[in-house]
Tab-separated table of C-alpha atoms and ligand atoms in Angstrom:
chain	number	residue	atom	x	y	z
A	1	LYS	CA	40.511	-67.458	33.070
A	2	THR	CA	42.964	-64.811	34.954
A	3	ILE	CA	46.577	-65.573	34.205
A	4	LEU	CA	48.315	-62.773	35.455
A	5	GLN	CA	47.246	-59.629	37.580
A	6	GLN	CA	48.746	-56.888	39.083
A	7	LYS	CA	47.503	-53.657	41.286
A	8	LEU	CA	48.707	-50.543	39.935
A	9	PRO	CA	49.951	-48.307	41.874
A	10	SER	CA	46.568	-45.897	41.719
A	11	GLY	CA	44.462	-48.800	42.937
A	12	GLN	CA	42.925	-50.308	39.954
A	13	THR	CA	43.540	-53.928	39.011
A	14	LEU	CA	44.824	-54.991	35.963
A	15	GLU	CA	44.510	-58.895	34.739
A	16	ILE	CA	45.638	-60.927	31.633
A	17	CYS	CA	42.830	-63.703	30.680
A	18	GLN	CA	42.752	-65.896	27.616
A	19	GLY	CA	39.579	-66.972	26.650
A	20	ASP	CA	36.437	-65.555	24.405
A	21	LEU	CA	36.309	-61.450	24.782
A	22	THR	CA	31.936	-61.988	24.147
A	23	ALA	CA	31.601	-64.167	27.351
A	24	MET	CA	33.383	-61.771	29.820
A	25	LYS	CA	30.895	-60.379	32.931
A	26	VAL	CA	32.115	-56.948	33.155
A	27	ASP	CA	30.461	-53.288	32.390
A	28	ALA	CA	32.015	-53.106	28.791
A	29	ILE	CA	33.782	-54.966	26.473
A	30	VAL	CA	35.968	-53.308	23.963
A	31	ASN	CA	35.509	-54.159	20.255
A	32	ALA	CA	38.325	-53.976	17.694
A	33	ALA	CA	36.188	-51.691	15.273
A	34	ASN	CA	37.002	-49.941	12.085
A	35	ALA	CA	35.838	-46.000	11.508
A	36	HIS	CA	32.157	-47.069	10.136
A	37	LEU	CA	31.237	-49.711	12.178
A	38	ALA	CA	30.953	-52.342	9.810
A	39	HIS	CA	31.963	-55.530	12.224
A	40	GLY	CA	32.998	-57.551	9.517
A	41	GLY	CA	35.752	-60.235	10.793
A	42	GLY	CA	38.136	-60.730	13.838
A	43	VAL	CA	36.607	-60.098	17.211
A	44	ALA	CA	34.033	-57.398	15.557
A	45	ALA	CA	32.267	-60.572	14.114
A	46	ALA	CA	32.304	-62.087	17.011
A	47	ILE	CA	30.682	-59.823	19.252
A	48	SER	CA	27.973	-59.402	16.330
A	49	ARG	CA	27.220	-63.042	16.613
A	50	ALA	CA	27.289	-63.054	20.058
A	51	GLY	CA	25.741	-59.752	20.844
A	52	GLY	CA	22.919	-60.132	18.223
A	53	PRO	CA	21.276	-58.476	15.397
A	54	ALA	CA	21.154	-54.595	18.618
A	55	ILE	CA	24.928	-54.458	18.101
A	56	GLN	CA	24.682	-53.259	14.241
A	57	GLN	CA	21.821	-52.099	14.335
A	58	GLU	CA	23.080	-49.612	16.612
A	59	SER	CA	26.339	-49.517	15.062
A	60	SER	CA	24.891	-48.370	11.697
A	61	ALA	CA	22.718	-45.731	14.139
A	62	TRP	CA	25.553	-44.371	15.644
A	63	VAL	CA	27.767	-43.412	12.664
A	64	ARG	CA	24.956	-42.359	10.582
A	65	SER	CA	24.647	-39.815	13.355
A	66	HIS	CA	27.903	-39.021	14.610
A	67	GLY	CA	29.908	-39.645	11.295
A	68	PRO	CA	33.173	-42.275	11.038
A	69	VAL	CA	34.592	-42.978	14.476
A	70	SER	CA	37.968	-41.807	15.032
A	71	HIS	CA	40.757	-43.276	17.128
A	72	ALA	CA	40.537	-40.866	19.698
A	73	LYS	CA	36.544	-41.297	20.653
A	74	PRO	CA	35.338	-44.681	20.623
A	75	ALA	CA	31.568	-45.564	20.068
A	76	TYR	CA	29.226	-47.077	22.334
A	77	THR	CA	26.256	-49.608	21.714
A	78	SER	CA	24.554	-51.801	24.363
A	79	GLY	CA	25.617	-55.165	25.001
A	80	GLY	CA	22.275	-56.966	23.459
A	81	ASN	CA	22.456	-60.415	24.407
A	82	MET	CA	26.150	-60.317	26.572
A	83	PRO	CA	26.300	-60.438	29.917
A	84	CYS	CA	28.288	-56.849	29.210
A	85	LYS	CA	26.212	-53.980	29.678
A	86	TYR	CA	28.130	-52.117	27.114
A	87	VAL	CA	30.168	-52.493	24.033
A	88	ILE	CA	32.429	-49.907	23.257
A	89	HIS	CA	33.473	-49.678	19.740
A	90	ALA	CA	37.646	-48.559	19.712
A	91	VAL	CA	39.035	-48.045	16.473
A	92	GLY	CA	42.682	-49.045	16.091
A	93	PRO	CA	45.339	-47.980	13.422
A	94	VAL	CA	46.004	-49.965	10.373
A	95	TRP	CA	49.846	-50.933	10.443
A	96	GLY	CA	51.015	-48.983	7.771
A	97	SER	CA	48.888	-46.309	8.245
A	98	GLY	CA	51.625	-43.448	9.599
A	99	GLN	CA	51.650	-43.037	13.368
A	100	GLU	CA	50.267	-46.021	13.998
A	101	GLU	CA	51.823	-45.681	18.011
A	102	GLU	CA	50.062	-42.802	18.952
A	103	LYS	CA	47.057	-44.367	16.817
A	104	LEU	CA	46.575	-47.324	19.177
A	105	ALA	CA	47.500	-45.484	22.482
A	106	ALA	CA	44.814	-42.570	21.418
A	107	ALA	CA	42.648	-45.983	21.170
A	108	ILE	CA	43.424	-47.218	24.348
A	109	LEU	CA	42.838	-44.201	26.294
A	110	GLY	CA	39.975	-42.943	24.742
A	111	SER	CA	38.246	-46.355	25.815
A	112	LEU	CA	39.042	-46.228	29.213
A	113	ALA	CA	37.758	-42.440	29.352
A	114	LEU	CA	34.154	-43.198	28.251
A	115	ALA	CA	34.583	-46.365	30.352
A	116	ASP	CA	34.716	-43.889	33.192
A	117	GLU	CA	32.728	-41.288	31.921
A	118	LEU	CA	29.530	-44.028	31.680
A	119	LYS	CA	30.674	-44.690	35.268
A	120	LEU	CA	31.920	-48.003	34.809
A	121	ALA	CA	33.559	-50.042	36.937
A	122	SER	CA	35.524	-53.110	34.569
A	123	ILE	CA	36.306	-52.924	31.528
A	124	ALA	CA	37.856	-55.817	28.786
A	125	PHE	CA	39.914	-55.521	25.704
A	126	PRO	CA	41.174	-57.566	23.355
A	127	ALA	CA	44.484	-57.273	21.201
A	128	ILE	CA	43.367	-54.537	19.225
A	129	SER	CA	44.385	-53.996	16.042
A	130	THR	CA	47.084	-57.210	16.004
A	131	GLY	CA	44.631	-58.884	13.469
A	132	ILE	CA	43.236	-57.781	10.622
A	133	PHE	CA	44.907	-54.671	11.033
A	134	GLY	CA	48.269	-56.280	10.927
A	135	PHE	CA	49.994	-54.443	13.764
A	136	PRO	CA	52.877	-56.030	15.171
A	137	LYS	CA	51.561	-57.992	18.847
A	138	GLU	CA	54.821	-56.978	21.043
A	139	LEU	CA	54.748	-53.380	20.289
A	140	ALA	CA	50.875	-53.705	20.316
A	141	ALA	CA	50.908	-55.339	24.095
A	142	SER	CA	53.912	-52.724	25.099
A	143	ILE	CA	51.509	-49.913	24.328
A	144	PHE	CA	48.853	-51.365	26.213
A	145	MET	CA	50.859	-51.973	29.144
A	146	GLN	CA	52.418	-48.251	29.634
A	147	THR	CA	49.614	-46.512	28.195
A	148	ILE	CA	47.022	-48.497	30.891
A	149	PRO	CA	49.031	-46.887	34.139
A	150	GLU	CA	50.037	-43.430	31.923
A	151	TYR	CA	45.805	-43.315	32.531
A	152	PHE	CA	45.255	-44.069	35.686
A	153	GLU	CA	47.405	-41.827	37.201
A	154	ASP	CA	46.541	-38.862	34.813
A	155	GLN	CA	42.929	-39.673	35.637
A	156	PRO	CA	42.434	-40.955	39.315
A	157	HIS	CA	39.365	-39.789	40.275
A	158	GLY	CA	37.464	-41.993	37.855
A	159	THR	CA	35.421	-45.059	38.497
A	160	LEU	CA	37.376	-47.809	36.794
A	161	ARG	CA	38.500	-50.382	39.093
A	162	GLN	CA	39.329	-53.628	36.703
A	163	VAL	CA	41.298	-53.431	33.356
A	164	MET	CA	41.053	-56.525	31.547
A	165	LEU	CA	43.155	-58.061	28.435
A	166	VAL	CA	40.882	-60.562	27.280
A	167	LEU	CA	43.625	-62.863	24.476
A	168	TYR	CA	41.856	-64.986	22.247
A	169	ASP	CA	45.085	-67.070	20.935
A	170	THR	CA	47.936	-68.457	22.749
A	171	PRO	CA	50.547	-66.511	20.380
A	172	THR	CA	49.296	-63.222	21.661
A	173	LEU	CA	48.678	-63.987	24.955
A	174	THR	CA	52.186	-65.514	25.616
A	175	THR	CA	53.685	-61.810	23.406
A	176	PHE	CA	51.345	-60.025	26.644
A	177	CYS	CA	52.815	-62.493	28.856
A	178	GLN	CA	55.965	-61.857	28.479
A	179	ALA	CA	55.227	-57.600	27.927
A	180	PHE	CA	53.371	-57.660	31.008
A	181	LYS	CA	56.046	-58.896	33.166
A	182	GLU	CA	59.324	-56.737	31.810
A	183	GLU	CA	56.688	-54.016	32.500
A	184	PHE	CA	55.525	-54.990	36.131
B	201	AR6	N1	37.791	-62.760	22.387
B	201	AR6	C1	38.742	-61.708	22.116
B	201	AR6	N2	39.965	-61.790	21.532
B	201	AR6	C2	39.678	-62.433	20.040
B	201	AR6	C3	38.019	-62.831	19.549
B	201	AR6	C4	37.602	-63.593	20.708
B	201	AR6	N3	36.128	-63.638	20.440
B	201	AR6	N4	38.607	-63.190	18.085
B	201	AR6	C5	39.326	-62.756	17.368
B	201	AR6	N5	40.006	-62.342	19.136
B	201	AR6	P1	40.840	-58.123	14.783
B	201	AR6	P2	42.058	-55.479	14.301
B	201	AR6	C6	41.335	-61.590	18.547
B	201	AR6	O1	41.307	-59.064	13.733
B	201	AR6	O2	43.283	-56.132	13.937
B	201	AR6	C7	37.425	-56.344	11.672
B	201	AR6	O3	36.818	-56.852	10.201
B	201	AR6	C8	42.239	-61.804	17.452
B	201	AR6	O4	42.976	-62.999	17.348
B	201	AR6	O5	39.892	-58.880	14.954
B	201	AR6	O6	42.033	-54.435	15.500
B	201	AR6	C9	36.818	-54.685	12.182
B	201	AR6	O7	35.550	-54.759	11.880
B	201	AR6	C10	43.287	-60.862	17.656
B	201	AR6	O8	44.764	-61.149	18.537
B	201	AR6	O9	40.894	-56.875	14.841
B	201	AR6	C11	37.765	-53.978	11.705
B	201	AR6	O10	37.630	-53.670	10.319
B	201	AR6	C12	42.458	-59.646	17.740
B	201	AR6	O11	41.143	-59.779	18.578
B	201	AR6	C13	39.546	-55.143	11.582
B	201	AR6	O12	38.539	-56.481	11.464
B	201	AR6	C14	42.368	-58.486	17.361
B	201	AR6	O13	42.182	-58.744	15.716
B	201	AR6	C15	40.091	-54.363	12.793
B	201	AR6	O14	41.232	-55.148	12.842
């Protein structure tokens, strides 16, 4: 369900939604993954469950051939049984690991760049790092609101038209709506 929507100066639409990321009919959903793509808990486990065994199998194969996933260069797999075509596996920072703000921005930018590389039109993000990884929600929300428009200012010729932020729990939704209203 769309709660807030804004057309960016660069022409793309940014939306805040509440709901389950795994049900989104978009070209790619972004996973809040770890470097080893071991999808143990949180939204990663929900994606593994909804997508079926292909998600963990393709993820493990990716790590075997490319090594651990960095913040700036996300991995991707198919969407398995989910409506999305791809899952982009982005690695956010663990709060307390240092340079967390830069790392979260890198994960967001890397996901958008990969979506453009795959020639996708729509992408949906969860609130990366704000669950198990302990990143403060308010700070994460403001980084999302700043980083997404910045990406499109720098990369105006990509294929992406629609970016959704899909928030699951009400406190996170409220925090992201607040940051959205402050930014736009
Ligand atoms: N749809 C959308 N958002 C969801 C869903 C869902 N179905 N389920 C949970 N969330 P987290 P992290 C929200 O912990 O902090 C895993 O073990 C949740 O409410 O999933 O980046 C990975 O394998 C929260 O707001 O991600 C990593 O090891 C947000 O998703 C580690 O957790 C992110 O919470 C990553 O931790």
